[in-house]
Structure formats: C-alpha cells, structure tokens
mmCIF file of C-alpha atoms and ligand atoms in Angstrom:
data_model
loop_
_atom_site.group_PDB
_atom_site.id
_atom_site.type_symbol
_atom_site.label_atom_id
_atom_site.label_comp_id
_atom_site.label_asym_id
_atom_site.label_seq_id
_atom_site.Cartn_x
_atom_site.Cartn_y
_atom_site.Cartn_z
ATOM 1 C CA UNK F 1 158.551 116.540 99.224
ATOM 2 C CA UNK F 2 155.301 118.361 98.702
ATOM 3 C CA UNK F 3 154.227 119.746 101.887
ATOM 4 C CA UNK F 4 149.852 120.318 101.843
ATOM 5 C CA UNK F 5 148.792 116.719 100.015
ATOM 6 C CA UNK F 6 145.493 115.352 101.528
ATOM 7 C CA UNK F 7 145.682 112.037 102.441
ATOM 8 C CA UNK F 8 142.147 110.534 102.289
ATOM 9 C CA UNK F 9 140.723 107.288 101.634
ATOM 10 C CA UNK F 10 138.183 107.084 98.642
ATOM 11 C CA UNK F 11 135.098 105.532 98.216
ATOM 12 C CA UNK F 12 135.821 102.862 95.726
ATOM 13 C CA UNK F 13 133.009 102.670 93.112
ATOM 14 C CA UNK F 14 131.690 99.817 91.119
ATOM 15 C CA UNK F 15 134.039 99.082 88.077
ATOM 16 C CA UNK F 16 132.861 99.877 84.841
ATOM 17 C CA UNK F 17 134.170 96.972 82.561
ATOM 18 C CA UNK F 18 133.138 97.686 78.571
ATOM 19 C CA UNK F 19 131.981 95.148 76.164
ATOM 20 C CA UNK F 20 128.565 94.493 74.810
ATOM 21 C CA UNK F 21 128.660 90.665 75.554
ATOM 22 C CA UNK F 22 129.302 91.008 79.418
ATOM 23 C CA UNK F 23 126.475 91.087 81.701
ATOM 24 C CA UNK F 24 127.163 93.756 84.322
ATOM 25 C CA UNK F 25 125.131 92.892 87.706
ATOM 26 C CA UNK F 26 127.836 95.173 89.881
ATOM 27 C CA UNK F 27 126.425 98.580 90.270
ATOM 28 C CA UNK F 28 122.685 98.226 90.523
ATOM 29 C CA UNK F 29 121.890 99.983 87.182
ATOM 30 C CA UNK F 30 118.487 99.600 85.342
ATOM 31 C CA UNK F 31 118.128 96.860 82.821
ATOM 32 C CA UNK F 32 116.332 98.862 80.784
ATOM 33 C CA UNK F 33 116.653 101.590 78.513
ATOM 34 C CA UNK F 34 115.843 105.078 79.221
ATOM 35 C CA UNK F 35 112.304 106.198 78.037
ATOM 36 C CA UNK F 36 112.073 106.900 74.023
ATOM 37 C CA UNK F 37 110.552 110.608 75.162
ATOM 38 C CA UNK F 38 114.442 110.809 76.967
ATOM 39 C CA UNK F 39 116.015 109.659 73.366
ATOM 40 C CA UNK F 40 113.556 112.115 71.354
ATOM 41 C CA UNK F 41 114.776 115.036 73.901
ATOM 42 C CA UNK F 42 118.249 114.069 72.998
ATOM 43 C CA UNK F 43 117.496 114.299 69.720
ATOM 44 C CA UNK F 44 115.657 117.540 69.842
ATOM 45 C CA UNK F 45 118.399 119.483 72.149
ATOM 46 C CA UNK F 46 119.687 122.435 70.207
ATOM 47 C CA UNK F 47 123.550 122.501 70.940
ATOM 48 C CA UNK F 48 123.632 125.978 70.744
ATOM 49 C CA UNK F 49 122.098 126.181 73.536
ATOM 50 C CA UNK F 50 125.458 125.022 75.307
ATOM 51 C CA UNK F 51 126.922 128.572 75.109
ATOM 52 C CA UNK F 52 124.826 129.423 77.942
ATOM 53 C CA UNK F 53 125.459 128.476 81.298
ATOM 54 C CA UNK F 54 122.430 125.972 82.689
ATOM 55 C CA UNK F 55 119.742 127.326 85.087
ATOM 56 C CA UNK F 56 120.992 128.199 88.390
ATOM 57 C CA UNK F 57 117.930 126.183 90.218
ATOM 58 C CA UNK F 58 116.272 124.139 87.482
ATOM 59 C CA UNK F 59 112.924 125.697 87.748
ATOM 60 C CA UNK F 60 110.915 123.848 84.742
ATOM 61 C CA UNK F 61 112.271 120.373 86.162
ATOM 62 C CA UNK F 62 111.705 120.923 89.637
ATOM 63 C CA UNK F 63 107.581 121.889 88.681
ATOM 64 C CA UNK F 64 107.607 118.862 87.279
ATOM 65 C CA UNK F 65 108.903 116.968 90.306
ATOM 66 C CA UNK F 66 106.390 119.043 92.618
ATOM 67 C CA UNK F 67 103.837 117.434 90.471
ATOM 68 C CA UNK F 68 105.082 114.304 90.009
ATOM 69 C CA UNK F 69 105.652 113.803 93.737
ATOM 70 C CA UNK F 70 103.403 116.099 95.687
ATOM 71 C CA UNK F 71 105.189 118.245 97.054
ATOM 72 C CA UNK F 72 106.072 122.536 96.764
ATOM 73 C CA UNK F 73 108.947 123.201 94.342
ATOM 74 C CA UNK F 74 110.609 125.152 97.265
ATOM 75 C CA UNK F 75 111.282 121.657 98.571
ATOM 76 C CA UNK F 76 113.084 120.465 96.211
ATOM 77 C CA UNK F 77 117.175 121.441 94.752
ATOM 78 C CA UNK F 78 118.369 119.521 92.321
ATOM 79 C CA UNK F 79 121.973 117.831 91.829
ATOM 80 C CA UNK F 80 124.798 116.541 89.719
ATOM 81 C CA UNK F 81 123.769 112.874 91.011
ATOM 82 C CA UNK F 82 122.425 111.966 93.983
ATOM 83 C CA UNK F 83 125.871 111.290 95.805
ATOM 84 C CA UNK F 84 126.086 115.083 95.224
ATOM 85 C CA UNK F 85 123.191 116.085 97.089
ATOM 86 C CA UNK F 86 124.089 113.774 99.784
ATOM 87 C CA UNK F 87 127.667 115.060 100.125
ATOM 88 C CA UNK F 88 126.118 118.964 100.213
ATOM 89 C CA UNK F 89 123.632 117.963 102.734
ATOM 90 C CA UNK F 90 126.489 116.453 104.528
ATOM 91 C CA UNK F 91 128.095 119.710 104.679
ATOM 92 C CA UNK F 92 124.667 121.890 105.012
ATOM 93 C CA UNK F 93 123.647 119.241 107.918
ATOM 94 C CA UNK F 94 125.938 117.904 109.398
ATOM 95 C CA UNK F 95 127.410 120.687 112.041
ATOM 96 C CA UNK F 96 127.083 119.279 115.688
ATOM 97 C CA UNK F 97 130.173 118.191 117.671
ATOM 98 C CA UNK F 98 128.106 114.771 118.650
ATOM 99 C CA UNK F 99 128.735 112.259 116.090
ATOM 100 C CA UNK F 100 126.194 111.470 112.970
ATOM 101 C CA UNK F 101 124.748 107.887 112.879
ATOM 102 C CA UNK F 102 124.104 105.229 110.182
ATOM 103 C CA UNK F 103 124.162 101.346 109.881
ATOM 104 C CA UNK F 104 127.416 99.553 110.251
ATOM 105 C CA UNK F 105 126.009 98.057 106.614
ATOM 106 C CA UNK F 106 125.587 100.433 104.360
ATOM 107 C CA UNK F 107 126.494 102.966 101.372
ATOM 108 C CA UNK F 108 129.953 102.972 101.750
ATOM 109 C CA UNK F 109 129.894 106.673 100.708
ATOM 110 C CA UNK F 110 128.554 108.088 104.329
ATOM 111 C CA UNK F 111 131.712 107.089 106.075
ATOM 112 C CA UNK F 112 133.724 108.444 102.876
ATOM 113 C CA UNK F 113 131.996 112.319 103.371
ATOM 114 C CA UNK F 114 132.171 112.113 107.135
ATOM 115 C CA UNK F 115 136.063 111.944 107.009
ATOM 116 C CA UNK F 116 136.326 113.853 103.917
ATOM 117 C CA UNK F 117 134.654 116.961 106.234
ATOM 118 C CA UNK F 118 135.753 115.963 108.879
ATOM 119 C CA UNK F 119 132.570 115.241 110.675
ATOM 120 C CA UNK F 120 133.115 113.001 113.658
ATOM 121 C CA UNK F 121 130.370 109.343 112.951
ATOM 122 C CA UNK F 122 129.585 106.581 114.404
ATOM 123 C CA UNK F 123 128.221 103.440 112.767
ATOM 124 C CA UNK F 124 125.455 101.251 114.585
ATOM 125 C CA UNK F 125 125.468 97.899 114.302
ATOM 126 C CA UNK F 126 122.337 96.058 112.098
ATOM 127 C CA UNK F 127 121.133 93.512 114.045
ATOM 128 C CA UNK F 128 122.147 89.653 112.991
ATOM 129 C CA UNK F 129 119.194 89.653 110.531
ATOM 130 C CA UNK F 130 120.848 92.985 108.924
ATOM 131 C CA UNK F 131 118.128 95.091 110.254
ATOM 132 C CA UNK F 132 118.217 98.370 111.373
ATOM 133 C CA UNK F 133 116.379 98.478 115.428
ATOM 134 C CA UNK F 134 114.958 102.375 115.831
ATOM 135 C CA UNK F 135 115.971 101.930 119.320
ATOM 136 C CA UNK F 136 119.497 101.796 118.640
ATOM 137 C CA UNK F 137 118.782 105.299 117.443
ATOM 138 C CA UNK F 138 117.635 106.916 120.203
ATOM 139 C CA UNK F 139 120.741 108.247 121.881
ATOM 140 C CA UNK F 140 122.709 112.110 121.716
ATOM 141 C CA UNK F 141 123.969 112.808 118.214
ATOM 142 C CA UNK F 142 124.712 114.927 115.529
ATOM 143 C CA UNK F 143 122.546 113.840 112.817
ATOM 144 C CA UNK F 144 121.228 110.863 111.043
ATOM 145 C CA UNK F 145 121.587 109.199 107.521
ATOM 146 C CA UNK F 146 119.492 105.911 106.995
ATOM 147 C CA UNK F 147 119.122 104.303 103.774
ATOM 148 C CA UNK F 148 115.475 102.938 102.890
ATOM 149 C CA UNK F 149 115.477 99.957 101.400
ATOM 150 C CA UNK F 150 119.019 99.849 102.893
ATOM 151 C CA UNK F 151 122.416 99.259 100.564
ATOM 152 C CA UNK F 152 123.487 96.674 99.986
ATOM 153 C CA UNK F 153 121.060 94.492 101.778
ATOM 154 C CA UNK F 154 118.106 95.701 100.324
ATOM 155 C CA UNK F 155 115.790 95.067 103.349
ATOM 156 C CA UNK F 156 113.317 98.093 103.644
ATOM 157 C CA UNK F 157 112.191 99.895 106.798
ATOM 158 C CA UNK F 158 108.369 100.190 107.167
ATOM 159 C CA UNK F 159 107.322 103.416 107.532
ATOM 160 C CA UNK F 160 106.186 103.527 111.164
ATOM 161 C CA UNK F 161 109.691 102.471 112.249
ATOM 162 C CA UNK F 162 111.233 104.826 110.370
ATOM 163 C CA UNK F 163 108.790 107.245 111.685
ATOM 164 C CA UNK F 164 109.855 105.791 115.511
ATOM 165 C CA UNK F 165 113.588 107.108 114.546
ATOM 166 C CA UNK F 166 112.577 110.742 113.150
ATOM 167 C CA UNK F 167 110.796 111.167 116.524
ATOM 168 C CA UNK F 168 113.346 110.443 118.745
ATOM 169 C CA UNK F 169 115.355 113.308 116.776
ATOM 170 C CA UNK F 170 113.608 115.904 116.417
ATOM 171 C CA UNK F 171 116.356 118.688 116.834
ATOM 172 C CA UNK F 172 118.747 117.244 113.958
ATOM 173 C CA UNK F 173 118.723 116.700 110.376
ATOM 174 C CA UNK F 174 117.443 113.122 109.537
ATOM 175 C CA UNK F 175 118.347 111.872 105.971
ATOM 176 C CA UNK F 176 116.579 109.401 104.280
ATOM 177 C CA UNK F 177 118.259 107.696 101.270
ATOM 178 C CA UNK F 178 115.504 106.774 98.761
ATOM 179 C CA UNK F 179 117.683 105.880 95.777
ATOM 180 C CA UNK F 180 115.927 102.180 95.525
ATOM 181 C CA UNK F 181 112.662 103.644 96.823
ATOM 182 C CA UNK F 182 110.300 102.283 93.803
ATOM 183 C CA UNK F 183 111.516 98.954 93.385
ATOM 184 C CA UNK F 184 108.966 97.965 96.361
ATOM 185 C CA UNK F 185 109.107 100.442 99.210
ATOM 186 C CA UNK F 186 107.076 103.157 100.195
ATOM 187 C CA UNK F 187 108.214 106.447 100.563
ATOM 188 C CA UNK F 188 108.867 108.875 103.506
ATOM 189 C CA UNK F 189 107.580 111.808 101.354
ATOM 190 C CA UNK F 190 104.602 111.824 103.322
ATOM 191 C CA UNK F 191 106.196 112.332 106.425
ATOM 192 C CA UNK F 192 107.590 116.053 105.443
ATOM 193 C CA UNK F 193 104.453 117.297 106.579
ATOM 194 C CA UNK F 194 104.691 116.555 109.878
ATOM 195 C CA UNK F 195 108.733 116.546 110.152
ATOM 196 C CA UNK F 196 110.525 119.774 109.487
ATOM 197 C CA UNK F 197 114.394 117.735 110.262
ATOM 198 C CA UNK F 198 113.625 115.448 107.304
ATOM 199 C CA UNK F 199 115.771 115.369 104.394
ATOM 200 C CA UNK F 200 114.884 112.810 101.070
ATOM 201 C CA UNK F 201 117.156 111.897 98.466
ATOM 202 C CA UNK F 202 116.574 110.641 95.322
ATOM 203 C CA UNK F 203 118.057 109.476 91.996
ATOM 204 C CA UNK F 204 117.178 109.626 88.229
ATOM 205 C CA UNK F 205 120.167 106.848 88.235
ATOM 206 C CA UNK F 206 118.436 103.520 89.204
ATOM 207 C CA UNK F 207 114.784 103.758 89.065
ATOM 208 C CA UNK F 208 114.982 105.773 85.694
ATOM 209 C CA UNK F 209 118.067 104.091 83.831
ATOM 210 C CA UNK F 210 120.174 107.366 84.038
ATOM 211 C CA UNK F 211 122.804 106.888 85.952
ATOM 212 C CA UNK F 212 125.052 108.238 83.252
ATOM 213 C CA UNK F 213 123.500 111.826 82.733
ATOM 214 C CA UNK F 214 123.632 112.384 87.092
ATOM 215 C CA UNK F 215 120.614 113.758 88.155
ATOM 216 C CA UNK F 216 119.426 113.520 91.650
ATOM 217 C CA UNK F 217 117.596 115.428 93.884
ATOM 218 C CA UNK F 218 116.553 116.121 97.906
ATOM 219 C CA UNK F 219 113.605 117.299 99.283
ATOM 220 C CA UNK F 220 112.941 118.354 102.279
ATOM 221 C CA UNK F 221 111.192 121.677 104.214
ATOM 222 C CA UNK F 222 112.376 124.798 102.490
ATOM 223 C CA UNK F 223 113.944 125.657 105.929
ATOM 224 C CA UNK F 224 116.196 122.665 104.708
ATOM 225 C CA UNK F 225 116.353 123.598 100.931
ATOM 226 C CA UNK F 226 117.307 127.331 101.618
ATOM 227 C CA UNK F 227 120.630 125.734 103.474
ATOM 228 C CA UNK F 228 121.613 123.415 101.173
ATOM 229 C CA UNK F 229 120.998 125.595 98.437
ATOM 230 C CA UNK F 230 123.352 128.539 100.092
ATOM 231 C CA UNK F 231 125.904 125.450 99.908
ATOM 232 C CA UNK F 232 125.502 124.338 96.419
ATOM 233 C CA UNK F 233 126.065 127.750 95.366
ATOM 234 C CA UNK F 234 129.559 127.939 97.898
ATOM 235 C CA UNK F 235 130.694 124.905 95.792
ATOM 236 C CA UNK F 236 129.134 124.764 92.173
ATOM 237 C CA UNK F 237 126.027 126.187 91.284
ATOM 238 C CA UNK F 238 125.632 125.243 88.015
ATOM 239 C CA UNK F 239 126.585 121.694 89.060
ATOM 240 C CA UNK F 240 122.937 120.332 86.621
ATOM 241 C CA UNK F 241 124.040 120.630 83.210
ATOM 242 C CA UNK F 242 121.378 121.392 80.317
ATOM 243 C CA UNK F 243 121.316 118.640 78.746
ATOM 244 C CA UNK F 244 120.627 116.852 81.916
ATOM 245 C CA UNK F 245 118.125 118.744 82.613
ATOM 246 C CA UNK F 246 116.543 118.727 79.511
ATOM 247 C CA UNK F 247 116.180 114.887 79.534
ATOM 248 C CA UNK F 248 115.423 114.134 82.892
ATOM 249 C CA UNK F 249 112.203 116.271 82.848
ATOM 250 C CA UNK F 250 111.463 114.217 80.183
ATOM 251 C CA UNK F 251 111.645 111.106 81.874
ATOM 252 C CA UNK F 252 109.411 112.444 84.802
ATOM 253 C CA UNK F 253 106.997 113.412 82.034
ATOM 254 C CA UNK F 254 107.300 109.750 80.466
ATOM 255 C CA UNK F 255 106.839 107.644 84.734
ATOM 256 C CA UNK F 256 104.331 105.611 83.505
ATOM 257 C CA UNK F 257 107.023 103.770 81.692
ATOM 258 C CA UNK F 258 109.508 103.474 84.372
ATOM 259 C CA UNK F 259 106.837 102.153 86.503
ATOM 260 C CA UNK F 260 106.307 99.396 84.645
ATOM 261 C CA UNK F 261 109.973 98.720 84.310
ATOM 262 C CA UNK F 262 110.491 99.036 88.063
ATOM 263 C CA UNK F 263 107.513 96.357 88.619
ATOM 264 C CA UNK F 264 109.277 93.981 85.828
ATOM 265 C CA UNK F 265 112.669 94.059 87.657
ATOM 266 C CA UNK F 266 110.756 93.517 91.137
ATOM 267 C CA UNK F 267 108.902 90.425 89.221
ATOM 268 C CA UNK F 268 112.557 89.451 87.994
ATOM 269 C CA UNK F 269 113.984 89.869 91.616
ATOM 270 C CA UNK F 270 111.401 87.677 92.884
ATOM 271 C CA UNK F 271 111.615 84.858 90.601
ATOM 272 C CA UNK F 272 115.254 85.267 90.844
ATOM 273 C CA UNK F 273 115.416 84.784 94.857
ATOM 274 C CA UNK F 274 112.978 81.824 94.719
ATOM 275 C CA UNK F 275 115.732 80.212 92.475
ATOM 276 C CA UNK F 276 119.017 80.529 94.309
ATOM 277 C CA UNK F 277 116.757 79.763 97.193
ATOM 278 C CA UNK F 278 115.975 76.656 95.383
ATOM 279 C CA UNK F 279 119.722 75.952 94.760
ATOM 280 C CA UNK F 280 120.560 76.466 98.530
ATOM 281 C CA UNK F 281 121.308 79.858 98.839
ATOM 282 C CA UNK F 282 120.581 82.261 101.391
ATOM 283 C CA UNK F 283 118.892 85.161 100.290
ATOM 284 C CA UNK F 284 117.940 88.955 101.999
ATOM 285 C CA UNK F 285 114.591 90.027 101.221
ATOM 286 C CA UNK F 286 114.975 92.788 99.491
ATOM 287 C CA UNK F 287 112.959 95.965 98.078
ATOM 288 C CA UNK F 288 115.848 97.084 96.022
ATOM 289 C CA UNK F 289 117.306 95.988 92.203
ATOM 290 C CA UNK F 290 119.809 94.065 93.585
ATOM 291 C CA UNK F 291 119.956 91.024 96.221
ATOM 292 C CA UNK F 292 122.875 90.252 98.752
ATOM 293 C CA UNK F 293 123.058 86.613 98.548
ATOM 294 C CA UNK F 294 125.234 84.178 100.839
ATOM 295 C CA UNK F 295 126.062 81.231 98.451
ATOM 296 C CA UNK F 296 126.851 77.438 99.298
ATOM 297 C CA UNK F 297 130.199 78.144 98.019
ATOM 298 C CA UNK F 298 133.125 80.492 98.818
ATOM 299 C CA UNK F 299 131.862 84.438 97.405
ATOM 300 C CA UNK F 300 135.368 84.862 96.353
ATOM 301 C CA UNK F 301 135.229 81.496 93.728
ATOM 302 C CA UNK F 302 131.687 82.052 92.731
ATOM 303 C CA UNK F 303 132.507 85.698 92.106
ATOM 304 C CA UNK F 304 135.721 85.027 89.840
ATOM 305 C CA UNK F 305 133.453 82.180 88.415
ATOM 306 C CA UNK F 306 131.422 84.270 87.153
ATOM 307 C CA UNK F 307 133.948 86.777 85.697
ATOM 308 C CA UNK F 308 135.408 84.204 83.259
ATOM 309 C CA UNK F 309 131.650 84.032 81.886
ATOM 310 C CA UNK F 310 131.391 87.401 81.477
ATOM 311 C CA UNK F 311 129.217 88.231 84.310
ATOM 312 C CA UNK F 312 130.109 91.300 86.949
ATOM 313 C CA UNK F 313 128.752 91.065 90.126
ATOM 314 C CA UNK F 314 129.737 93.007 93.679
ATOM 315 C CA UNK F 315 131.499 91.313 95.892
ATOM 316 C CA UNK F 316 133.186 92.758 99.184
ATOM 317 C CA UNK F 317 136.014 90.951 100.844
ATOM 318 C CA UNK F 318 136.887 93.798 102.765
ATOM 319 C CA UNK F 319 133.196 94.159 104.737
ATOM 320 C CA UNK F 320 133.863 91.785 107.444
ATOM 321 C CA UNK F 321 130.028 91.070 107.953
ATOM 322 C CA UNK F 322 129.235 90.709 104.249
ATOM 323 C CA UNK F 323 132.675 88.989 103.318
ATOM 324 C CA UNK F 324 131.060 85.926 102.307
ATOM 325 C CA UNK F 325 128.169 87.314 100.363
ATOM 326 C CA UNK F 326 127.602 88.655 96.745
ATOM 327 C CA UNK F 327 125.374 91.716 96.111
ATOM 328 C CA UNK F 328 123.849 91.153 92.833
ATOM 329 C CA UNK F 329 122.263 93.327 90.608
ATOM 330 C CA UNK F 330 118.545 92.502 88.825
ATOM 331 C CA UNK F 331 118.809 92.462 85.121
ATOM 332 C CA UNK F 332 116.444 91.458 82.410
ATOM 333 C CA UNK F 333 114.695 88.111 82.866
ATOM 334 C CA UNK F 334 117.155 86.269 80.012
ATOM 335 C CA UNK F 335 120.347 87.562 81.932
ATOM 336 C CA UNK F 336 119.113 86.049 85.041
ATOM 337 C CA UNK F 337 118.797 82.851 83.634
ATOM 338 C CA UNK F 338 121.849 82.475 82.450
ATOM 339 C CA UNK F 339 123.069 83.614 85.961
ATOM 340 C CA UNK F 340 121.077 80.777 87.312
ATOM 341 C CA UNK F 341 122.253 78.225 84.545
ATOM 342 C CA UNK F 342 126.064 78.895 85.282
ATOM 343 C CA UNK F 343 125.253 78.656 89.479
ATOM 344 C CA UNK F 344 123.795 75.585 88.954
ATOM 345 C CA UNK F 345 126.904 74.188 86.768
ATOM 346 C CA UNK F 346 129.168 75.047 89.506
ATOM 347 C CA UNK F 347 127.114 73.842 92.396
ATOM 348 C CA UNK F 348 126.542 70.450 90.355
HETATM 349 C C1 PLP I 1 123.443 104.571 93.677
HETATM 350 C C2 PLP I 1 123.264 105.167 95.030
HETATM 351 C C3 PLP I 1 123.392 106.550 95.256
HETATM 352 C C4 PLP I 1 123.973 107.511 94.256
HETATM 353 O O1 PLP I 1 123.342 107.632 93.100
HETATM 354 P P1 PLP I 1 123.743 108.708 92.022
HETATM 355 O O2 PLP I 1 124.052 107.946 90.813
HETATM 356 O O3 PLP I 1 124.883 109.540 92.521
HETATM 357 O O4 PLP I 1 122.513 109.537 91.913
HETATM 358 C C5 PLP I 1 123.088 107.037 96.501
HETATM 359 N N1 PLP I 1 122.719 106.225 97.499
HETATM 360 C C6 PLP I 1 122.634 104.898 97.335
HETATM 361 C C7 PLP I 1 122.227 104.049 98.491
HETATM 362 C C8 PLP I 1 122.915 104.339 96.097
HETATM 363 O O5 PLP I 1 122.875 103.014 95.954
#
C-alpha cells in the first residue's frame, strides 16, 4: 500500500480514433486544413533552433495578436492550449471561500479544475431551453466562468446579457470562454475597456485548425495578466514551444483565410440543421462548429449506428440533461451529406 496517491476524477476527452476513411465529428475540430503560410513556416523552421529554450512570454506573437485583436500586448499571455490558460486562471482567480459559478451544461473541464484545486463550485442550472438567465448570476460568489457560445449547446449569449452578468460582479474575476467565438458570435473583447474583472480565452485549436500544435491564449487587464503570468511561471514557463509559436503567428498573419473557413462551416452548420430539422430532429441553435441534436431515435443506437459507418460523433450518457442528445461536430459540406444520407436510412 502506497500511502500519498491522489484520487481524482479526470476529465474524459474526446477519443481520438485513427484512420483516414473515418469521419471524426467528436471533438469539434476544423474541417479544414491549417493555412499554407502555417505549412511554409513548418517548412522554413530551422531545427537548430530547438537547442534553445522558447521565449519566456512570446513577444513577436503576442504583437501580432494586439494587432490582430485590438488590444495592448500587456493583455495578453499566451498558453500550451487554451485548457491551459483556463486551468492557470483557475488557480490565479479563483481564491475566495464563496463558491465559483458556471452552467450546469457545460465544458466538462470547469468542474474537473475546481476539484483538482480544490476550489469549492457550484453549477447553475440552464434554463429548459439550455439558456443561461444573468439573473441566476447575481448572488455572493467566488468567481465566474461562462462559456460564449456555450459547450456543448452552442447557443450564444448576446452581448448585453453577458454584460448584465459582469455587472452584477464587479469585485471577482469573470471568465469568458471564447473558444467557438468566430463561428457566429461576437466577442466580449470590447468590454475590457470598461471591465477590469474580465478575463477572455481563446484558442488557435478550433477556429484556426490547430488543435494539435496547443496554442491558446487570455486576455484580460494587465492587472489580470501580471497574476496569471506570476502563475505560469510557478508551474511552467516555457509551457509555448517554438515551433508553436512559430506557426501560430503565422496563422494570425494568414486570418483572412480562416475567416472564410469559419463562414463556410457556419454555411455548412446551417444547411446541416435545416436538414435533420427536416428529418424530425430537434436541433439547438447554435453559434459554434458543432450542434447538440435530440434525434427521433434513441442517441445511444444512432450513435453506435453511426460508428459501424465510420462516423464519430459525441455522445454523453452520463449528462443526465443531455443523455438523449448527440453533439455533433460541422465538417466539410460532402461529410455532412453522407451524415444526412445514413440518418435518413435509419429513420426510413
Ligand atoms: C476545445 C475547448 C477548449 C480547449 O481548447 P484547447 O485545445 O485546449 O485550446 C476550451 N474551452 C472550450 C469550451 C472548448 O470547447
């Protein structure tokens, strides 16, 4: 007997099944390819540069960002991933003895970090149409973590109700998930200015088909950024490798292309809902590259359905309110056809 062991349990991620003739629709990455400029950086990165040690704060990317986005490079810090700025700001944030609050529906990570560090959490309810009500936010607590368009629904909070929540807590940290942000939404960026408690984070993983390099990033007043920073470098300051680096400032310099990319999957999504709608399922609206879809028939047979044709979706039998729903993932336009095809063969 080994005395010491942590017991915890782990967030369980989206398998990763291999084979080029599956279609994988189970963890919301991009149908597309990165941008050639990303390949051509690949290409042109020196490995002897991997002696060195990366940059300690990533200043040439983060320039670019401040560009890119409009805001001050001392607003931004710069992670291995996005779930790795969220689990730092967890512990930079998160140090009240009042619980923090997110949706009962949601990234399944939050709860994962708040027992992990021990930070005590309570989740609020959506409302039956999966929405999140700003007034169920208005009461004593330790912090805040809302994701916008919300996982896995997809449904996205307008800005002014957002806004209506970041009020009403003024003397916390609020964190605002953007990781589907420009598949339809509009972001809270704009809000910095006026809210000092806000924290944004963002991926290079679904908008800009790298989830495989992990690059994300959180911005945020650099009254925020100087305390997470202070805890990225208690844990792993180097945690942005150079290669990553290296290629995701060259996808910021190439947004024109993911932009169109992001408006193809949101044409793709569209056509997609209108479809299953068609065929009798229920559909959330969503902002997001993915749609959580009730079908006509049991999630669990559809689901396995599908995997004997070589399709992955998500499906979570262990979410009591989404038990009998599938989150799907947007892919190209031919993908989702065949999607549709199959449904309608097993529906017939
Ligand atoms: C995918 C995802 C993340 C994490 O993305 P990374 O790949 O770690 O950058 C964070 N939040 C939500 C809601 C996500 O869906």
């Amino acid at each position: 007997m080994i005395r010491g062991l942590r017991e915890i349990e782990p967030y369980v991620a989206g398998s990763q099944p291999q084979g080029k003739r599956i279609i994988k629709l189970n963890t919301n990455e991009n149908a597309y390819p990165p941008s050639p400029k990303v390949a051509d950086a690949l290409k042109a990165f020196d490995s002897a540069d991997l002696r060195k040690y990366s940059t300690l704060t990533q200043e040439e990317l983060r320039q670019s960002l401040s560009a890119h986005l409009g805001v001050a490079a001392d607003q931004i810090i710069l992670g291995n991933g996005s779930d790795d700025i969220l689990s730092m700001a967890f512990l930079a944030f998160f140090n009240n003895d009042e619980p923090i609050l997110f949706p009962d529906l949601t990234y399944g990570f939050y709860k994962v970090w708040a027992n992990l560090y021990d930070i005590a959490y309570r989740e609020v309810p959506l409302t039956s149409q999966f929405e999140i009500a700003p007034s169920d936010y208005q009461t004593l607590n330790g912090g805040l973590v809302v994701a916008n368009p919300n996982a896995p629904t997809g449904i996205y909070k307008p800005l002014d109700e957002l806004e209506k929540i970041i009020q009403a807590n003024q003397d916390v940290v609020v964190i605002i998930d953007e990781a589907y942000i420009n598949f339809g939404g509009k972001t809270a960026l704009p809000l910095l200015e006026k809210y000092k408690n806000v924290f944004i984070t963002r991926t290079f993983s679904k908008d800009a088909s790298l989830a495989g390099l992990r690059v994300g990033y959180g911005v945020g007043s650099p009254e925020l950024i100087k305390v997470i920073e202070a805890v990225k470098n208690s844990l792993n300051p180097y945690a942005v490798d150079s290669i990553a680096e290296k290629l995701a400032l060259a996808a910021v310099d190439d947004w024109d292309y993911y932009s169109n990319n992001c408006q193809k999957i949101m044409e793709i999504r569209d056509w997609f809902t209108k479809e299953l709608a068609a065929i009798g399922f229920e559909v959330l609206p969503s902002s997001a590259n993915f749609v959580l879809v009730k079908p006509t028939l049991a999630a669990q047979e559809l689901f396995q359905y599908l995997q004997t044709k070589n399709i992955y979706v998500r499906y979570f039998p262990r979410v009591e309110r989404i038990k009998d729903y599938l989150r799907i993932s947007i892919g190209r336009q031919e993908e989702m056809e065949k999607v549709i095809m199959i449904i309608q063969e097993v529906v017939s």
